[in-house]
Amino acid sequence: MSTTRTSPPSSTKRLLHELQSYTSDPNPALLHLAPVSESQILHWDAIMKGVDGSAYEGGLWRLDIRIPDNYPMAPPTIKFLTPICHPNVHLQTGEICLDLLKQAWTPAYTITQTLTSIHQLLTYPEPDSPLNVDIAALLRAGDLVGAESLVSSPSTPFHHAHSPFCGFANPLSLAEHLPFTVRPSLLCFHGLASVDRARLTPLPCRYNL
């Protein structure tokens, strides 16, 4: 794998090893993890699955991963590209409030371990360190029903639609109709990231889940 952005040999070697490890032993929290192209070893993306039994169950979120030249001495910068209503994620920017991405980082962590920690944050949010104050306030008040309803409220892009072609129900916010943004073998898209139901385009299934 070549690199258009120059990275130290140690960083490249480490990242290629991590990619090989993930390929041989995939992270169950993810549908996809890889560099965005063969020429960009310092820029990865991932598709994360929602946590079963939570308000995020059945969801799929795309994350952007930017890796510094001095990795693993410094942490990657990771953000959600797909909007997610979560107390520790900024709804507009996708910024994630997680100690592991800042002062708690050590070179012992890997990209996939870091994504596992983000996945666990979906189950165990930290409402005292919020980037989304609305849902954090509900959780601090113990209003779990209110928090879950905010995730799926028509006022936010997290209500559900039903595909007439495959029967797959998917939160509209999880994926835009942009098949080139993911590998074709991963999933089919039936909803736009919009609260406007009139913009829905129920296309036939292009890919298999």
PDB file of C-alpha atoms in Angstrom:
ATOM      1  CA  MET A   1       0.000   0.000   0.000  1.00  0.00           C
ATOM      2  CA  SER A   2       1.468   3.343  -1.069  1.00  0.00           C
ATOM      3  CA  THR A   3       0.889   6.659   0.656  1.00  0.00           C
ATOM      4  CA  THR A   4       0.320  10.081  -0.921  1.00  0.00           C
ATOM      5  CA  ARG A   5       0.729  11.780   2.452  1.00  0.00           C
ATOM      6  CA  THR A   6       4.184  11.033   3.791  1.00  0.00           C
ATOM      7  CA  SER A   7       4.123   9.100   7.045  1.00  0.00           C
ATOM      8  CA  PRO A   8       7.034   7.811   9.121  1.00  0.00           C
ATOM      9  CA  PRO A   9       7.925   4.176   8.392  1.00  0.00           C
ATOM     10  CA  SER A  10       7.088   3.257  11.986  1.00  0.00           C
ATOM     11  CA  SER A  11       3.556   4.665  11.662  1.00  0.00           C
ATOM     12  CA  THR A  12       2.981   2.940   8.342  1.00  0.00           C
ATOM     13  CA  LYS A  13       4.233  -0.376   9.663  1.00  0.00           C
ATOM     14  CA  ARG A  14       2.033  -0.119  12.737  1.00  0.00           C
ATOM     15  CA  LEU A  15      -1.084   0.777  10.727  1.00  0.00           C
ATOM     16  CA  LEU A  16      -0.559  -1.993   8.192  1.00  0.00           C
ATOM     17  CA  HIS A  17      -0.199  -4.439  11.071  1.00  0.00           C
ATOM     18  CA  GLU A  18      -3.428  -3.146  12.626  1.00  0.00           C
ATOM     19  CA  LEU A  19      -5.234  -3.480   9.304  1.00  0.00           C
ATOM     20  CA  GLN A  20      -3.999  -7.046   8.901  1.00  0.00           C
ATOM     21  CA  SER A  21      -5.095  -7.882  12.447  1.00  0.00           C
ATOM     22  CA  TYR A  22      -8.566  -6.440  11.860  1.00  0.00           C
ATOM     23  CA  THR A  23      -8.919  -8.315   8.567  1.00  0.00           C
ATOM     24  CA  SER A  24      -8.077 -11.632  10.213  1.00  0.00           C
ATOM     25  CA  ASP A  25     -10.141 -10.936  13.350  1.00  0.00           C
ATOM     26  CA  PRO A  26     -12.878  -8.350  12.598  1.00  0.00           C
ATOM     27  CA  ASN A  27     -14.341  -6.190  15.332  1.00  0.00           C
ATOM     28  CA  PRO A  28     -17.974  -7.299  15.889  1.00  0.00           C
ATOM     29  CA  ALA A  29     -18.980  -3.682  16.541  1.00  0.00           C
ATOM     30  CA  LEU A  30     -18.050  -2.739  12.976  1.00  0.00           C
ATOM     31  CA  LEU A  31     -19.208  -3.525   9.474  1.00  0.00           C
ATOM     32  CA  HIS A  32     -16.176  -1.921   7.890  1.00  0.00           C
ATOM     33  CA  LEU A  33     -12.777  -0.513   8.838  1.00  0.00           C
ATOM     34  CA  ALA A  34     -10.057   0.395   6.355  1.00  0.00           C
ATOM     35  CA  PRO A  35      -8.083   3.256   4.833  1.00  0.00           C
ATOM     36  CA  VAL A  36     -10.243   5.315   2.486  1.00  0.00           C
ATOM     37  CA  SER A  37      -7.923   4.315  -0.356  1.00  0.00           C
ATOM     38  CA  GLU A  38      -4.708   2.408  -0.896  1.00  0.00           C
ATOM     39  CA  SER A  39      -2.827   5.696  -1.169  1.00  0.00           C
ATOM     40  CA  GLN A  40      -4.072   7.187   2.133  1.00  0.00           C
ATOM     41  CA  ILE A  41      -2.801   5.109   5.036  1.00  0.00           C
ATOM     42  CA  LEU A  42      -3.356   8.016   7.452  1.00  0.00           C
ATOM     43  CA  HIS A  43      -7.034   8.447   6.606  1.00  0.00           C
ATOM     44  CA  TRP A  44      -9.443   5.631   7.486  1.00  0.00           C
ATOM     45  CA  ASP A  45     -13.174   5.255   7.714  1.00  0.00           C
ATOM     46  CA  ALA A  46     -15.442   2.882   9.583  1.00  0.00           C
ATOM     47  CA  ILE A  47     -19.060   1.829   9.695  1.00  0.00           C
ATOM     48  CA  MET A  48     -20.257   1.141  13.233  1.00  0.00           C
ATOM     49  CA  LYS A  49     -23.283  -0.915  14.217  1.00  0.00           C
ATOM     50  CA  GLY A  50     -25.799   0.188  16.822  1.00  0.00           C
ATOM     51  CA  VAL A  51     -25.863  -1.571  20.183  1.00  0.00           C
ATOM     52  CA  ASP A  52     -28.444  -4.349  20.459  1.00  0.00           C
ATOM     53  CA  GLY A  53     -31.112  -3.670  23.057  1.00  0.00           C
ATOM     54  CA  SER A  54     -30.496   0.085  23.001  1.00  0.00           C
ATOM     55  CA  ALA A  55     -32.161   3.010  21.256  1.00  0.00           C
ATOM     56  CA  TYR A  56     -29.433   2.660  18.636  1.00  0.00           C
ATOM     57  CA  GLU A  57     -30.215  -0.973  17.791  1.00  0.00           C
ATOM     58  CA  GLY A  58     -30.264  -1.601  14.046  1.00  0.00           C
ATOM     59  CA  GLY A  59     -28.360   1.592  13.302  1.00  0.00           C
ATOM     60  CA  LEU A  60     -25.297   2.081  11.123  1.00  0.00           C
ATOM     61  CA  TRP A  61     -23.001   5.077  11.452  1.00  0.00           C
ATOM     62  CA  ARG A  62     -20.048   6.120   9.349  1.00  0.00           C
ATOM     63  CA  LEU A  63     -17.001   7.526  11.154  1.00  0.00           C
ATOM     64  CA  ASP A  64     -14.048   9.497   9.823  1.00  0.00           C
ATOM     65  CA  ILE A  65     -10.613   8.619  11.223  1.00  0.00           C
ATOM     66  CA  ARG A  66      -7.631  10.953  10.750  1.00  0.00           C
ATOM     67  CA  ILE A  67      -4.326   9.568  11.960  1.00  0.00           C
ATOM     68  CA  PRO A  68      -1.404  11.849  12.908  1.00  0.00           C
ATOM     69  CA  ASP A  69       2.078  11.422  11.491  1.00  0.00           C
ATOM     70  CA  ASN A  70       3.434  10.471  14.923  1.00  0.00           C
ATOM     71  CA  TYR A  71       0.881   7.704  15.549  1.00  0.00           C
ATOM     72  CA  PRO A  72       0.742   5.772  17.864  1.00  0.00           C
ATOM     73  CA  MET A  73       2.408   8.341  20.099  1.00  0.00           C
ATOM     74  CA  ALA A  74      -0.598  10.615  19.518  1.00  0.00           C
ATOM     75  CA  PRO A  75      -4.252   9.565  19.208  1.00  0.00           C
ATOM     76  CA  PRO A  76      -6.303   9.566  16.018  1.00  0.00           C
ATOM     77  CA  THR A  77      -8.984  12.178  15.462  1.00  0.00           C
ATOM     78  CA  ILE A  78     -12.321  10.405  15.072  1.00  0.00           C
ATOM     79  CA  LYS A  79     -15.738  11.896  14.404  1.00  0.00           C
ATOM     80  CA  PHE A  80     -19.158  10.687  13.316  1.00  0.00           C
ATOM     81  CA  LEU A  81     -20.001  11.558   9.723  1.00  0.00           C
ATOM     82  CA  THR A  82     -23.508  10.180  10.110  1.00  0.00           C
ATOM     83  CA  PRO A  83     -25.475  12.291  12.621  1.00  0.00           C
ATOM     84  CA  ILE A  84     -26.172  10.575  15.934  1.00  0.00           C
ATOM     85  CA  CYS A  85     -28.178  11.879  18.894  1.00  0.00           C
ATOM     86  CA  HIS A  86     -25.929  11.048  21.856  1.00  0.00           C
ATOM     87  CA  PRO A  87     -24.872  13.105  24.900  1.00  0.00           C
ATOM     88  CA  ASN A  88     -21.159  12.736  24.138  1.00  0.00           C
ATOM     89  CA  VAL A  89     -21.346  13.461  20.412  1.00  0.00           C
ATOM     90  CA  HIS A  90     -21.877  16.879  18.848  1.00  0.00           C
ATOM     91  CA  LEU A  91     -24.919  16.544  16.603  1.00  0.00           C
ATOM     92  CA  GLN A  92     -23.658  18.945  13.925  1.00  0.00           C
ATOM     93  CA  THR A  93     -19.908  18.288  13.837  1.00  0.00           C
ATOM     94  CA  GLY A  94     -19.739  14.644  14.938  1.00  0.00           C
ATOM     95  CA  GLU A  95     -17.063  15.484  17.528  1.00  0.00           C
ATOM     96  CA  ILE A  96     -16.761  12.813  20.233  1.00  0.00           C
ATOM     97  CA  CYS A  97     -16.073  13.547  23.899  1.00  0.00           C
ATOM     98  CA  LEU A  98     -13.986  10.574  25.031  1.00  0.00           C
ATOM     99  CA  ASP A  99     -10.916  10.667  27.270  1.00  0.00           C
ATOM    100  CA  LEU A 100      -9.249   7.964  25.192  1.00  0.00           C
ATOM    101  CA  LEU A 101      -9.097  10.368  22.250  1.00  0.00           C
ATOM    102  CA  LYS A 102      -7.299  12.927  24.399  1.00  0.00           C
ATOM    103  CA  GLN A 103      -5.328  12.695  27.643  1.00  0.00           C
ATOM    104  CA  ALA A 104      -6.031   8.992  28.327  1.00  0.00           C
ATOM    105  CA  TRP A 105      -4.438   7.851  25.072  1.00  0.00           C
ATOM    106  CA  THR A 106      -1.375   5.591  25.163  1.00  0.00           C
ATOM    107  CA  PRO A 107       0.505   3.925  22.281  1.00  0.00           C
ATOM    108  CA  ALA A 108      -0.821   0.569  23.475  1.00  0.00           C
ATOM    109  CA  TYR A 109      -4.254   1.351  22.013  1.00  0.00           C
ATOM    110  CA  THR A 110      -5.160   0.491  18.434  1.00  0.00           C
ATOM    111  CA  ILE A 111      -7.681   1.967  16.030  1.00  0.00           C
ATOM    112  CA  THR A 112     -10.078  -0.945  16.480  1.00  0.00           C
ATOM    113  CA  GLN A 113      -9.792  -0.807  20.290  1.00  0.00           C
ATOM    114  CA  THR A 114     -10.557   2.895  20.165  1.00  0.00           C
ATOM    115  CA  LEU A 115     -13.641   2.233  18.052  1.00  0.00           C
ATOM    116  CA  THR A 116     -14.720  -0.415  20.559  1.00  0.00           C
ATOM    117  CA  SER A 117     -14.560   2.256  23.279  1.00  0.00           C
ATOM    118  CA  ILE A 118     -16.705   4.566  21.150  1.00  0.00           C
ATOM    119  CA  HIS A 119     -19.169   1.716  20.613  1.00  0.00           C
ATOM    120  CA  GLN A 120     -19.314   1.129  24.376  1.00  0.00           C
ATOM    121  CA  LEU A 121     -20.044   4.825  24.821  1.00  0.00           C
ATOM    122  CA  LEU A 122     -23.339   4.218  23.009  1.00  0.00           C
ATOM    123  CA  THR A 123     -24.339   1.855  25.823  1.00  0.00           C
ATOM    124  CA  TYR A 124     -22.728   3.753  28.693  1.00  0.00           C
ATOM    125  CA  PRO A 125     -22.921   7.488  27.935  1.00  0.00           C
ATOM    126  CA  GLU A 126     -21.348  10.085  30.203  1.00  0.00           C
ATOM    127  CA  PRO A 127     -24.001  12.811  30.573  1.00  0.00           C
ATOM    128  CA  ASP A 128     -21.767  14.861  32.884  1.00  0.00           C
ATOM    129  CA  SER A 129     -19.422  15.570  29.946  1.00  0.00           C
ATOM    130  CA  PRO A 130     -21.962  16.457  27.269  1.00  0.00           C
ATOM    131  CA  LEU A 131     -21.612  17.747  23.749  1.00  0.00           C
ATOM    132  CA  ASN A 132     -25.379  17.379  23.293  1.00  0.00           C
ATOM    133  CA  VAL A 133     -26.914  19.070  26.322  1.00  0.00           C
ATOM    134  CA  ASP A 134     -30.530  18.218  25.490  1.00  0.00           C
ATOM    135  CA  ILE A 135     -30.245  14.450  25.674  1.00  0.00           C
ATOM    136  CA  ALA A 136     -27.656  14.707  28.477  1.00  0.00           C
ATOM    137  CA  ALA A 137     -30.139  16.641  30.632  1.00  0.00           C
ATOM    138  CA  LEU A 138     -32.737  13.903  30.173  1.00  0.00           C
ATOM    139  CA  LEU A 139     -30.261  11.204  31.175  1.00  0.00           C
ATOM    140  CA  ARG A 140     -29.103  13.136  34.248  1.00  0.00           C
ATOM    141  CA  ALA A 141     -32.741  13.446  35.279  1.00  0.00           C
ATOM    142  CA  GLY A 142     -33.187   9.699  34.883  1.00  0.00           C
ATOM    143  CA  ASP A 143     -35.660  10.140  32.031  1.00  0.00           C
ATOM    144  CA  LEU A 144     -34.594   7.182  29.878  1.00  0.00           C
ATOM    145  CA  VAL A 145     -37.899   7.147  28.022  1.00  0.00           C
ATOM    146  CA  GLY A 146     -37.491  10.812  27.145  1.00  0.00           C
ATOM    147  CA  ALA A 147     -33.912  10.264  26.001  1.00  0.00           C
ATOM    148  CA  GLU A 148     -34.900   7.365  23.768  1.00  0.00           C
ATOM    149  CA  SER A 149     -37.793   9.337  22.330  1.00  0.00           C
ATOM    150  CA  LEU A 150     -35.390  12.171  21.477  1.00  0.00           C
ATOM    151  CA  VAL A 151     -33.269   9.732  19.500  1.00  0.00           C
ATOM    152  CA  SER A 152     -36.282   8.782  17.376  1.00  0.00           C
ATOM    153  CA  SER A 153     -38.208  12.074  17.461  1.00  0.00           C
ATOM    154  CA  PRO A 154     -39.572  13.499  14.175  1.00  0.00           C
ATOM    155  CA  SER A 155     -37.863  16.770  15.166  1.00  0.00           C
ATOM    156  CA  THR A 156     -34.503  15.100  14.725  1.00  0.00           C
ATOM    157  CA  PRO A 157     -33.426  12.918  11.777  1.00  0.00           C
ATOM    158  CA  PHE A 158     -33.764   9.648  13.655  1.00  0.00           C
ATOM    159  CA  HIS A 159     -37.244   8.334  12.908  1.00  0.00           C
ATOM    160  CA  HIS A 160     -37.615   5.112  10.956  1.00  0.00           C
ATOM    161  CA  ALA A 161     -38.705   4.138   7.464  1.00  0.00           C
ATOM    162  CA  HIS A 162     -39.676   0.809   5.989  1.00  0.00           C
ATOM    163  CA  SER A 163     -38.325  -0.426   2.673  1.00  0.00           C
ATOM    164  CA  PRO A 164     -41.056  -1.877   0.448  1.00  0.00           C
ATOM    165  CA  PHE A 165     -38.450  -3.944  -1.351  1.00  0.00           C
ATOM    166  CA  CYS A 166     -36.564  -5.856   1.325  1.00  0.00           C
ATOM    167  CA  GLY A 167     -38.539  -5.025   4.464  1.00  0.00           C
ATOM    168  CA  PHE A 168     -35.466  -3.524   6.106  1.00  0.00           C
ATOM    169  CA  ALA A 169     -36.363  -0.764   8.557  1.00  0.00           C
ATOM    170  CA  ASN A 170     -33.564   1.742   9.017  1.00  0.00           C
ATOM    171  CA  PRO A 171     -33.274   5.107  10.803  1.00  0.00           C
ATOM    172  CA  LEU A 172     -33.291   7.727   8.080  1.00  0.00           C
ATOM    173  CA  SER A 173     -30.241   9.430   9.545  1.00  0.00           C
ATOM    174  CA  LEU A 174     -28.020   6.391   9.216  1.00  0.00           C
ATOM    175  CA  ALA A 175     -27.267   6.479   5.534  1.00  0.00           C
ATOM    176  CA  GLU A 176     -27.710   8.756   2.580  1.00  0.00           C
ATOM    177  CA  HIS A 177     -28.380   7.445  -0.916  1.00  0.00           C
ATOM    178  CA  LEU A 178     -24.680   7.571  -1.725  1.00  0.00           C
ATOM    179  CA  PRO A 179     -23.615   3.989  -2.502  1.00  0.00           C
ATOM    180  CA  PHE A 180     -20.074   5.092  -3.305  1.00  0.00           C
ATOM    181  CA  THR A 181     -19.501   6.045   0.326  1.00  0.00           C
ATOM    182  CA  VAL A 182     -19.335   2.414   1.419  1.00  0.00           C
ATOM    183  CA  ARG A 183     -18.188  -0.851  -0.041  1.00  0.00           C
ATOM    184  CA  PRO A 184     -20.913  -2.397  -2.217  1.00  0.00           C
ATOM    185  CA  SER A 185     -21.069  -5.625  -0.210  1.00  0.00           C
ATOM    186  CA  LEU A 186     -22.066  -3.915   3.017  1.00  0.00           C
ATOM    187  CA  LEU A 187     -25.620  -2.662   2.876  1.00  0.00           C
ATOM    188  CA  CYS A 188     -28.487  -1.242   0.873  1.00  0.00           C
ATOM    189  CA  PHE A 189     -29.773   2.266   1.414  1.00  0.00           C
ATOM    190  CA  HIS A 190     -33.414   3.281   1.453  1.00  0.00           C
ATOM    191  CA  GLY A 191     -33.491   6.570   3.336  1.00  0.00           C
ATOM    192  CA  LEU A 192     -32.115  10.055   3.103  1.00  0.00           C
ATOM    193  CA  ALA A 193     -30.557  11.807   6.078  1.00  0.00           C
ATOM    194  CA  SER A 194     -33.504  14.144   6.339  1.00  0.00           C
ATOM    195  CA  VAL A 195     -36.644  14.696   8.383  1.00  0.00           C
ATOM    196  CA  ASP A 196     -38.502  15.420   5.160  1.00  0.00           C
ATOM    197  CA  ARG A 197     -40.307  12.210   4.240  1.00  0.00           C
ATOM    198  CA  ALA A 198     -41.086  13.647   0.806  1.00  0.00           C
ATOM    199  CA  ARG A 199     -37.399  13.288  -0.062  1.00  0.00           C
ATOM    200  CA  LEU A 200     -37.408   9.542   0.484  1.00  0.00           C
ATOM    201  CA  THR A 201     -36.442   7.501  -2.543  1.00  0.00           C
ATOM    202  CA  PRO A 202     -37.477   3.841  -2.106  1.00  0.00           C
ATOM    203  CA  LEU A 203     -35.059   2.315  -4.600  1.00  0.00           C
ATOM    204  CA  PRO A 204     -34.782  -1.444  -5.141  1.00  0.00           C
ATOM    205  CA  CYS A 205     -32.148  -3.178  -3.043  1.00  0.00           C
ATOM    206  CA  ARG A 206     -28.799  -2.782  -4.710  1.00  0.00           C
ATOM    207  CA  TYR A 207     -26.754  -4.729  -2.211  1.00  0.00           C
ATOM    208  CA  ASN A 208     -27.299  -7.531   0.248  1.00  0.00           C
ATOM    209  CA  LEU A 209     -27.021  -7.011   3.999  1.00  0.00           C
TER     210      LEU A 209
END
